[in-house]
Coordinates of C-alpha atoms in Angstrom, one line a residue:
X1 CA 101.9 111.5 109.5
X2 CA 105.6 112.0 110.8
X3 CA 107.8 114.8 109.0
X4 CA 109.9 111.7 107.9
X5 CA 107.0 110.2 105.7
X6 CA 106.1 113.4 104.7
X7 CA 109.4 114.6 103.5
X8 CA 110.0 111.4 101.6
X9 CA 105.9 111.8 100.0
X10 CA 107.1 115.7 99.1
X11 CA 110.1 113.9 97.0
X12 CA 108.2 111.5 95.0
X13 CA 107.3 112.7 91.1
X14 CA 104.0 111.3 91.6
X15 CA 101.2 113.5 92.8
X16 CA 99.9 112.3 96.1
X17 CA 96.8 113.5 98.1
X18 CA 96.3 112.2 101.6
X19 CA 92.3 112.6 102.4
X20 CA 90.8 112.2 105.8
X21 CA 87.5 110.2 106.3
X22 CA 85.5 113.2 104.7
X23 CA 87.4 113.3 101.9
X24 CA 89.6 116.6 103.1
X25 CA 92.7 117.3 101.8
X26 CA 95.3 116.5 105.1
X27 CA 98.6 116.1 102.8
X28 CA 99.5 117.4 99.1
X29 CA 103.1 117.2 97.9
X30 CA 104.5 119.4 95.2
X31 CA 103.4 116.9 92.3
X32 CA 100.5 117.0 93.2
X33 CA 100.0 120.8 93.5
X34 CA 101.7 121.4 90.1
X35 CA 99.4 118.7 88.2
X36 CA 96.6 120.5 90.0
X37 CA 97.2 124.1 89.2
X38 CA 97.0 124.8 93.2
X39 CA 98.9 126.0 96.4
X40 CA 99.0 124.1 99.2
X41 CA 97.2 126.6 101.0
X42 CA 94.7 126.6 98.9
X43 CA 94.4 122.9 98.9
X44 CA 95.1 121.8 103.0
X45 CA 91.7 121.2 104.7
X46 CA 89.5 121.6 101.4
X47 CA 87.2 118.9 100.5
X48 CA 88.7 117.1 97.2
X49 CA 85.8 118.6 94.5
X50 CA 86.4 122.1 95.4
X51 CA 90.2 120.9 93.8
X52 CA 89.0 119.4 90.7
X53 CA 86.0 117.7 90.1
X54 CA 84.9 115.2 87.0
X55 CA 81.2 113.5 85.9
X56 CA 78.9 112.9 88.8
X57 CA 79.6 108.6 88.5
X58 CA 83.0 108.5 88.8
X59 CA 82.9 110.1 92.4
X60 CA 79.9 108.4 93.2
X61 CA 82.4 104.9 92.1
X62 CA 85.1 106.7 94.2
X63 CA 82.9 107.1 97.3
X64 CA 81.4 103.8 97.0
X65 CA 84.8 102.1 97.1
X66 CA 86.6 104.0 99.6
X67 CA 83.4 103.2 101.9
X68 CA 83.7 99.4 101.3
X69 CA 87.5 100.0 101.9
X70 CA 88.7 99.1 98.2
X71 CA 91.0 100.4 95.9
X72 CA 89.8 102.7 92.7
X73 CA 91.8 103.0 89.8
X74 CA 90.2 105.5 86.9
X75 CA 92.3 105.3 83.9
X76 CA 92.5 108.7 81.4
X77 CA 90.4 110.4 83.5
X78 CA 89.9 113.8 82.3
X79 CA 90.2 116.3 85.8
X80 CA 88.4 119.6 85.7
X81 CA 90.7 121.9 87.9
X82 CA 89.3 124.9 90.1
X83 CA 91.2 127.3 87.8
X84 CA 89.3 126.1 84.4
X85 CA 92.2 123.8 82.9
X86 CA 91.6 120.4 82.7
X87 CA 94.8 117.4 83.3
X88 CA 94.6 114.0 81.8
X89 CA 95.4 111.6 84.3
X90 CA 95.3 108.1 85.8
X91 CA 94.5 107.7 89.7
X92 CA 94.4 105.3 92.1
X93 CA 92.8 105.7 95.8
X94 CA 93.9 103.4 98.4
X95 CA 91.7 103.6 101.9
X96 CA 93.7 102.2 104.7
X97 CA 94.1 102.9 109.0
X98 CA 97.0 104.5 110.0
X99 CA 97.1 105.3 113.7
X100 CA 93.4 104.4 114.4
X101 CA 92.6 107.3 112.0
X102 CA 90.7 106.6 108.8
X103 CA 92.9 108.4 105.2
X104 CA 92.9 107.8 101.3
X105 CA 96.1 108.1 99.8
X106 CA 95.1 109.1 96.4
X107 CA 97.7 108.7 93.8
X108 CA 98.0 110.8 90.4
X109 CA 100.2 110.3 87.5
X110 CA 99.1 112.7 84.7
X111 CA 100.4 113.3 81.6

C-alpha cells in the first residue's frame, strides 16, 4: 500500500483493518486501534482473533465469504477485545486484489 493511501486510511474516523490472505493484520489506522483498545504494535502481523474475537459462526460466515470473495456485513455485533472490554459495532469486510496480492479491508464503525 503506498504512504499516500495510507495517510489518507490513518485520517478517516472509521476504523479500518487491512488483512492479508491469512487473515493478518498488514494496516490499522488510529480508529481502528482506539475502538479496539490496541497499539499498533501490538496489532501489525497478528492474526485478527488474537485482536478481538466473537461466537464461533460469525467467523466461520466471515471466512466463508472472504473465501468465495464476497462482502460480509455483521450488524451490532458485539466484539470481545484482547483486554476484556467488549465494543458494539457494525463491520463490513470487503476481499479484493491489489497488486496481485490477495487483502480484506475490514471496515468498523462502533458505537
Amino acid at each position: 500500500m503506498s504512504n499516500l493511501n495510507q495517510s489518507l486510511l490513518s485520517e478517516l474516523t472509521t476504523g479500518i483493518v487491512i488483512l492479508d490472505s491469512s487473515l493478518r493484520v498488514k494496516f490499522i489506522n488510529s480508529s481502528a486501534l482506539t475502538i479496539l483498545d490496541t497499539t499498533e504494535k501490538s496489532s501489525l502481523k497478528q492474526k485478527l482473533d488474537q485482536i478481538f474475537f466473537e461466537e464461533p459462526e460469525s467467523l466461520d460466515s466471515f471466512t466463508e465469504a472472504l473465501n468465495q470473495k464476497r462482502s460480509f456485513t455483521k450488524t451490532d455485533a458485539v466484539l470481545n477485545l484482547k483486554r476484556g472490554s467488549k465494543v458494539l459495532c457494525t463491520y463490513i469486510a470487503v476481499s479484493y486484489t491489489h497488486l496481485r496480492a490477495h487483502e480484506t479491508s475490514l471496515h468498523l464503525v462502533c458505537r
